[in-house]
Amino acid sequence: MTVDTATAQRQVLEAADALFYERGVQAVGMDAIRTASGVSLKRLYQLFSSKDELIEAYLKHRDELWNTMLAEHVDAAGEPRERILAAFDFLNDWFQQPDYRGCAFINSFGELGTVSPRVAELANEHKADFQRRLTELTEAAGAPDPARLAEYLILLSEGAITRSAISRSAEPAERAREAAGLLLDALLPS
Amino acid sequence: MTVDTATAQRQVLEAADALFYERGVQAVGMDAIRTASGVSLKRLYQLFSSKDELIEAYLKHRDELWNTMLAEHVDAAGEPRERILAAFDFLNDWFQQPDYRGCAFINSFGELGTVSPRVAELANEHKADFQRRLTELTEAAGAPDPARLAEYLILLSEGAITRSAISRSAEPAERAREAAGLLLDALLPS
DNA sequence: CAGAGCGGAGAACGAGCGTTCTCCCTCGAT
DNA sequence: ATCGAGGGAGAACGCTCGTTCTCCGCTCTG
């Protein structure tokens, strides 16, 4: 059964995404992706010319998904302060997923950061993007120093992401939300 | 030139520590450790009967070093509040090191967490130990809810650790310290 | 001095990796 | 009906890995 290029590409990417995220990029062979996606090895290499390219596509895919889900949570909230806290509700939802394994970018960076400048760059861009979005929210909430407050909130988020992965509990999201609330109380004009 | 067992063990562990931390545990082969430590492959396998065992020794070694350095910073401070903030000064010092690459436990967990229960366990213990130490400090400072405050501080620490690694900057330590100060202001009795 | 045992250097082994190649079947155009 | 392009299955290639084995020279005891 042959399918068109776009469909095959999506199948491969979805299989790679699940495997890379679960086991780490180095531990997953191209053959495992081939088996999971049901595509022949020849076709796989037509769609993605190397494993490095597939890793890059995987990270870009994660980035898009993450931004979409974050935006959905934020846009569902109304007041500026609630929009900021919605980011932590998003984390809470994310941590609940049974296959939650931390941040794909942090994990990939830990594996390949020294040896793959591209992965290091993508991780850095992903986090910088998050910082930009948070800064927009703190600006909208009238923070006197939006960038600084956003950085505080990022630290809480990143901490919750790794801590939740290692302790296998979604609780850090709630604690991070509480701490964020305290910081907003201290730094937002009442 | 033959050396006694304890010395050889230390040499191997130091070589493994440097290589594992820099490149990740999976990317480093036993042969690279053998070359770096100057020990024969036969002897290496007498000292550590498998790579898994060496990885475990590496993580335990990192844990000891980390606890020692943290304790030194904390003990150099006087007042309870200063002792808490000293943890963030420790992070700042750590991040300055040119070979800083994030937390060995987070990185190893990202690489092997799904496949090696032992690594997952060691990472979890390491973080739980940090939590215990921080809770002692928040108790001594008279926090009404020491465990909760300690959790907030851990989130800031973990966030600073990963953010500093990815952005290649020590600045997150300073921001984390500032945010910690705000939380202490809000939650410690004046 | 003879012989036994230990350690060093590195070859060897079986497995798995990323990537390419071969073979064969299918299918559409002439 | 015939030819040819393209894709599927998977063998093959060259490499690296973790681990074991072989060989050889050294040293310590009688």
XYZ file of C-alpha atoms (C1' of nucleotides) in Angstrom:
440
model
C 0.000 0.000 0.000
C 1.605 3.180 -1.172
C 0.696 6.552 0.267
C 1.564 10.045 -0.825
C 4.710 11.758 0.342
C 3.098 14.093 2.851
C 1.248 11.260 4.583
C 4.326 9.063 4.717
C 6.356 11.948 6.126
C 3.799 12.464 8.846
C 3.735 8.756 9.702
C 7.510 8.642 9.992
C 7.612 11.808 12.048
C 4.959 10.545 14.442
C 6.734 7.234 14.933
C 10.084 8.977 15.428
C 8.515 11.436 17.853
C 7.096 8.730 20.075
C 10.255 6.618 20.064
C 12.750 9.448 20.432
C 10.796 10.953 23.301
C 10.368 7.658 25.120
C 13.857 6.201 24.779
C 16.062 9.131 23.819
C 17.412 9.877 20.373
C 20.584 7.830 20.570
C 18.901 4.671 21.790
C 16.472 4.538 18.878
C 17.717 3.083 15.599
C 16.442 3.944 12.169
C 15.217 0.385 11.875
C 12.914 0.812 14.871
C 11.440 3.924 13.260
C 11.047 2.039 10.009
C 9.177 -0.775 11.773
C 6.943 1.587 13.743
C 6.075 3.754 10.767
C 5.530 0.863 8.349
C 7.613 2.580 5.702
C 10.475 0.940 3.862
C 14.014 1.914 4.728
C 14.579 3.237 1.240
C 11.556 5.470 1.415
C 12.515 6.648 4.864
C 15.832 7.903 3.551
C 14.055 9.616 0.666
C 11.855 11.475 3.144
C 14.601 12.333 5.621
C 18.090 12.137 4.244
C 19.752 11.280 7.566
C 19.005 10.577 11.194
C 20.243 14.041 12.140
C 17.654 15.559 9.865
C 14.954 13.422 11.434
C 16.048 14.506 14.902
C 15.802 18.112 13.814
C 12.311 17.524 12.415
C 11.360 15.832 15.686
C 12.442 18.813 17.761
C 10.724 21.295 15.463
C 7.566 19.212 15.664
C 7.734 19.194 19.477
C 8.260 22.946 19.450
C 5.156 23.537 17.356
C 3.025 21.218 19.456
C 4.227 22.812 22.654
C 3.538 26.339 21.462
C 0.095 25.395 20.254
C -0.923 23.775 23.525
C 0.516 26.634 25.566
C -1.342 29.189 23.453
C -4.600 27.294 23.865
C -4.331 27.382 27.652
C -3.290 31.008 27.750
C -5.988 32.176 25.344
C -8.667 30.389 27.346
C -7.878 32.675 30.303
C -9.108 36.211 30.584
C -7.361 38.585 32.929
C -3.623 39.202 32.386
C -2.750 37.650 35.727
C -4.806 34.559 34.949
C -3.176 34.286 31.549
C 0.213 34.038 33.213
C -0.949 31.387 35.647
C -2.546 29.466 32.774
C 0.969 28.538 31.682
C 1.277 26.489 34.869
C -2.097 24.876 34.305
C -0.764 23.842 30.941
C 2.236 22.254 32.653
C -0.094 20.423 35.016
C -2.068 18.977 32.121
C 1.131 17.984 30.364
C 2.572 16.234 33.411
C -0.563 14.126 33.739
C 0.148 12.311 30.504
C 1.202 8.754 31.309
C 4.106 8.870 28.868
C 5.432 12.160 30.251
C 9.228 12.058 30.219
C 10.314 15.672 30.726
C 11.225 18.217 28.097
C 12.382 16.774 24.770
C 14.776 19.664 24.332
C 16.420 19.280 27.719
C 16.737 15.534 27.183
C 18.170 15.878 23.695
C 20.503 18.623 24.826
C 21.779 16.392 27.621
C 22.440 13.622 25.133
C 23.890 15.589 22.249
C 24.532 19.128 23.455
C 28.313 18.852 23.346
C 28.491 17.064 20.037
C 25.635 18.541 18.035
C 25.609 22.345 17.767
C 22.321 22.138 15.902
C 20.545 20.433 18.814
C 22.038 22.937 21.252
C 20.813 25.755 19.027
C 17.288 24.341 18.721
C 17.047 23.874 22.486
C 18.218 27.415 23.055
C 15.737 28.796 20.535
C 12.871 26.844 22.046
C 13.577 28.251 25.494
C 14.134 31.772 24.149
C 10.770 31.539 22.438
C 9.089 30.589 25.693
C 10.805 33.516 27.366
C 9.484 35.871 24.675
C 5.933 34.641 25.135
C 6.084 34.948 28.894
C 7.530 38.441 28.660
C 4.563 39.493 26.513
C 2.263 38.237 29.251
C 4.100 40.009 32.074
C 4.133 43.193 30.013
C 0.400 42.947 29.465
C -0.037 42.483 33.215
C 1.760 45.772 33.810
C 4.924 44.434 35.444
C 7.497 47.176 36.080
C 10.279 44.848 34.884
C 8.557 42.326 32.587
C 11.714 40.547 31.419
C 12.887 39.930 34.962
C 9.544 38.613 36.149
C 9.314 36.419 33.067
C 12.730 34.961 33.885
C 11.556 34.114 37.411
C 8.532 32.357 35.977
C 10.663 30.432 33.511
C 12.869 29.182 36.324
C 9.784 27.848 38.100
C 8.523 26.227 34.887
C 11.789 24.567 33.985
C 12.200 23.394 37.543
C 8.726 21.877 37.532
C 9.379 20.178 34.186
C 12.509 18.333 35.314
C 11.337 17.730 38.829
C 8.074 16.261 37.661
C 9.865 13.929 35.269
C 12.290 12.608 37.874
C 9.808 12.267 40.726
C 7.083 10.899 38.433
C 4.503 13.215 39.906
C 2.498 16.118 38.547
C 2.590 17.906 41.876
C 5.467 20.259 40.994
C 3.132 22.045 38.584
C 0.856 23.008 41.466
C 3.746 24.130 43.630
C 5.177 26.146 40.741
C 1.810 27.799 40.230
C 1.633 28.732 43.914
C 5.134 30.180 43.887
C 4.328 32.079 40.687
C 1.273 33.519 42.417
C 3.427 34.780 45.269
C 5.865 36.388 42.861
C 3.023 38.052 40.959
C 1.649 39.389 44.242
C 5.040 40.873 44.995
C 5.851 42.263 41.560
C 2.581 43.187 39.871
C 0.908 46.513 40.650
C -2.238 45.949 42.655
C 53.770 0.618 36.347
C 51.306 -1.034 38.686
C 49.388 0.842 41.325
C 47.264 -0.381 44.199
C 43.585 -1.109 43.730
C 42.252 1.966 45.481
C 44.381 4.319 43.395
C 43.466 2.601 40.141
C 39.810 2.748 41.095
C 40.074 6.458 41.711
C 41.853 7.032 38.409
C 39.194 5.147 36.482
C 36.394 6.933 38.291
C 37.891 10.352 37.622
C 38.351 9.590 33.941
C 34.819 8.178 33.668
C 33.409 11.166 35.536
C 34.960 13.693 33.166
C 33.998 11.796 30.016
C 30.470 10.810 31.078
C 29.689 14.336 32.173
C 31.071 15.946 29.036
C 29.656 13.646 26.375
C 26.876 11.711 28.088
C 27.051 8.140 29.315
C 25.971 6.420 26.128
C 28.392 8.263 23.867
C 31.434 7.234 25.919
C 32.878 3.788 25.323
C 34.787 1.708 27.810
C 37.819 2.010 25.563
C 37.821 5.795 25.890
C 37.752 5.428 29.680
C 40.551 2.889 29.488
C 42.693 5.267 27.416
C 41.984 8.265 29.650
C 42.662 6.387 32.876
C 45.777 4.556 31.623
C 44.511 1.268 33.007
C 44.307 -1.956 31.039
C 40.917 -3.186 29.896
C 41.306 -6.339 31.958
C 42.013 -4.380 35.098
C 39.168 -2.002 34.385
C 36.738 -4.910 34.364
C 38.239 -6.215 37.603
C 37.615 -2.847 39.261
C 34.114 -2.317 37.806
C 32.458 -5.431 36.536
C 30.321 -3.672 33.905
C 29.633 -0.288 32.393
C 26.393 -0.070 34.350
C 28.312 -0.411 37.570
C 30.693 2.313 36.481
C 27.781 4.595 35.654
C 26.369 3.978 39.109
C 29.732 4.790 40.704
C 29.902 7.944 38.590
C 26.524 9.155 39.813
C 27.320 8.348 43.437
C 30.580 10.229 43.094
C 28.771 13.255 41.655
C 26.281 13.106 44.504
C 29.018 13.172 47.135
C 30.879 16.016 45.452
C 27.707 18.032 45.089
C 26.675 17.579 48.705
C 30.137 18.514 49.904
C 30.273 21.711 47.881
C 26.751 22.682 48.862
C 27.503 22.109 52.528
C 30.646 24.236 52.297
C 28.717 27.188 50.926
C 25.869 26.826 53.387
C 28.134 26.431 56.393
C 30.103 29.527 55.444
C 26.932 31.589 55.914
C 25.625 32.671 59.287
C 22.014 33.679 59.600
C 19.342 31.123 58.589
C 18.121 33.306 55.770
C 21.646 33.744 54.431
C 22.217 30.014 54.666
C 19.288 29.429 52.320
C 20.504 31.993 49.828
C 23.975 30.473 50.013
C 22.599 27.531 48.034
C 22.113 29.888 45.095
C 25.611 31.278 45.500
C 26.808 27.716 45.237
C 24.891 27.344 41.974
C 26.462 30.553 40.709
C 29.959 29.247 41.427
C 29.112 25.937 39.811
C 27.738 27.536 36.637
C 30.969 29.532 36.213
C 32.964 26.396 35.554
C 33.936 26.287 31.881
C 32.969 22.638 31.520
C 29.557 23.146 33.121
C 27.023 20.962 31.337
C 23.989 20.888 33.619
C 23.085 18.316 36.227
C 24.600 14.874 35.694
C 21.481 13.267 37.139
C 19.070 15.094 34.869
C 21.234 14.333 31.848
C 21.621 10.660 32.720
C 17.948 10.378 33.498
C 17.117 11.851 30.125
C 19.361 9.336 28.426
C 18.520 6.209 30.400
C 15.507 6.972 32.559
C 13.118 4.699 30.694
C 15.518 1.832 30.303
C 17.509 1.859 33.535
C 15.457 1.810 36.743
C 18.676 2.149 38.730
C 19.565 5.472 37.124
C 16.016 6.716 37.615
C 16.249 5.695 41.253
C 19.607 7.397 41.823
C 18.365 10.609 40.215
C 15.277 10.550 42.374
C 17.330 9.954 45.532
C 19.719 12.737 44.690
C 16.897 15.230 44.304
C 15.107 13.956 47.406
C 18.322 14.446 49.349
C 18.546 18.051 48.173
C 14.952 18.554 49.205
C 15.716 17.210 52.667
C 18.641 19.562 53.103
C 16.678 22.561 51.961
C 13.805 21.684 54.267
C 16.199 21.649 57.210
C 17.269 25.160 56.259
C 13.734 26.501 55.885
C 12.809 24.921 59.215
C 15.776 26.588 60.891
C 14.652 29.887 59.375
C 11.271 29.470 61.041
C 9.132 28.974 57.960
C 5.518 28.111 58.810
C 5.477 25.478 56.052
C 9.116 24.458 55.585
C 8.494 21.659 53.095
C 6.446 23.869 50.813
C 8.952 26.700 50.830
C 11.752 24.207 50.225
C 9.873 22.887 47.204
C 9.565 26.402 45.795
C 13.304 26.892 46.220
C 14.056 23.582 44.556
C 11.996 24.563 41.544
C 14.063 27.732 41.218
C 17.292 25.754 41.596
C 16.412 23.085 39.081
C 15.190 25.720 36.687
C 18.454 27.639 37.026
C 20.478 24.453 36.510
C 18.895 23.529 33.196
C 18.458 27.068 31.950
C 22.060 27.894 32.671
C 23.223 24.804 30.785
C 21.155 25.509 27.689
C 21.761 29.243 27.513
C 25.452 28.868 28.445
C 25.240 31.647 30.974
C 25.570 31.806 34.749
C 22.975 34.556 34.995
C 20.050 32.269 35.930
C 21.727 31.705 39.301
C 21.432 35.401 40.106
C 17.832 35.571 38.949
C 17.003 32.477 40.981
C 18.583 34.045 44.026
C 16.540 37.192 43.582
C 13.312 35.218 43.192
C 14.224 33.153 46.239
C 14.717 36.342 48.203
C 11.234 37.503 47.248
C 9.727 34.207 48.320
C 11.579 34.332 51.631
C 10.280 37.857 52.190
C 6.760 36.595 51.613
C 6.956 33.385 53.609
C 9.450 33.875 56.426
C 8.333 35.615 59.647
C 9.923 39.026 59.918
C 67.811 -20.953 38.262
C 62.985 -22.836 37.307
C 58.371 -22.336 37.206
C 53.980 -20.398 38.283
C 50.981 -16.743 38.381
C 49.709 -11.928 37.666
C 49.055 -7.827 34.779
C 49.548 -5.181 30.331
C 48.457 -4.612 25.394
C 45.344 -5.319 22.300
C 43.030 -8.855 19.160
C 38.679 -11.131 18.886
C 33.695 -11.759 19.156
C 28.932 -11.039 18.659
C 25.699 -7.518 18.464
C 23.810 -3.215 16.884
C 24.303 1.106 14.550
C 23.484 4.401 10.116
C 23.423 3.911 5.496
C 23.398 1.750 0.898
C 22.479 -1.879 -2.336
C 20.222 -5.839 -4.510
C 16.473 -8.284 -5.918
C 11.801 -8.737 -7.114
C 7.084 -7.459 -7.674
C 3.617 -4.190 -9.211
C 1.630 -1.076 -12.253
C 0.893 2.307 -15.956
C 2.165 3.727 -20.866
C 2.870 2.357 -25.508
C 1.914 -7.987 -24.315
C 6.208 -5.541 -23.247
C 8.972 -2.436 -21.227
C 10.509 0.489 -17.555
C 10.167 3.198 -13.467
C 9.405 2.912 -8.679
C 8.705 0.955 -4.192
C 8.892 -2.998 -0.665
C 11.682 -6.283 1.966
C 15.659 -6.991 3.814
C 20.653 -8.366 2.976
C 25.025 -6.128 3.043
C 28.755 -2.892 4.477
C 31.761 -0.653 7.463
C 31.916 0.888 11.924
C 31.636 1.001 17.043
C 30.155 -0.933 21.163
C 30.605 -3.947 25.672
C 32.908 -7.767 26.975
C 36.155 -11.685 26.803
C 40.287 -14.033 25.369
C 45.052 -14.711 23.932
C 49.667 -13.923 24.191
C 53.744 -12.371 26.381
C 56.909 -10.550 29.714
C 57.631 -9.600 34.545
C 58.260 -10.852 39.288
C 58.279 -13.512 43.432
C 59.003 -18.235 45.828
C 61.705 -22.703 46.340
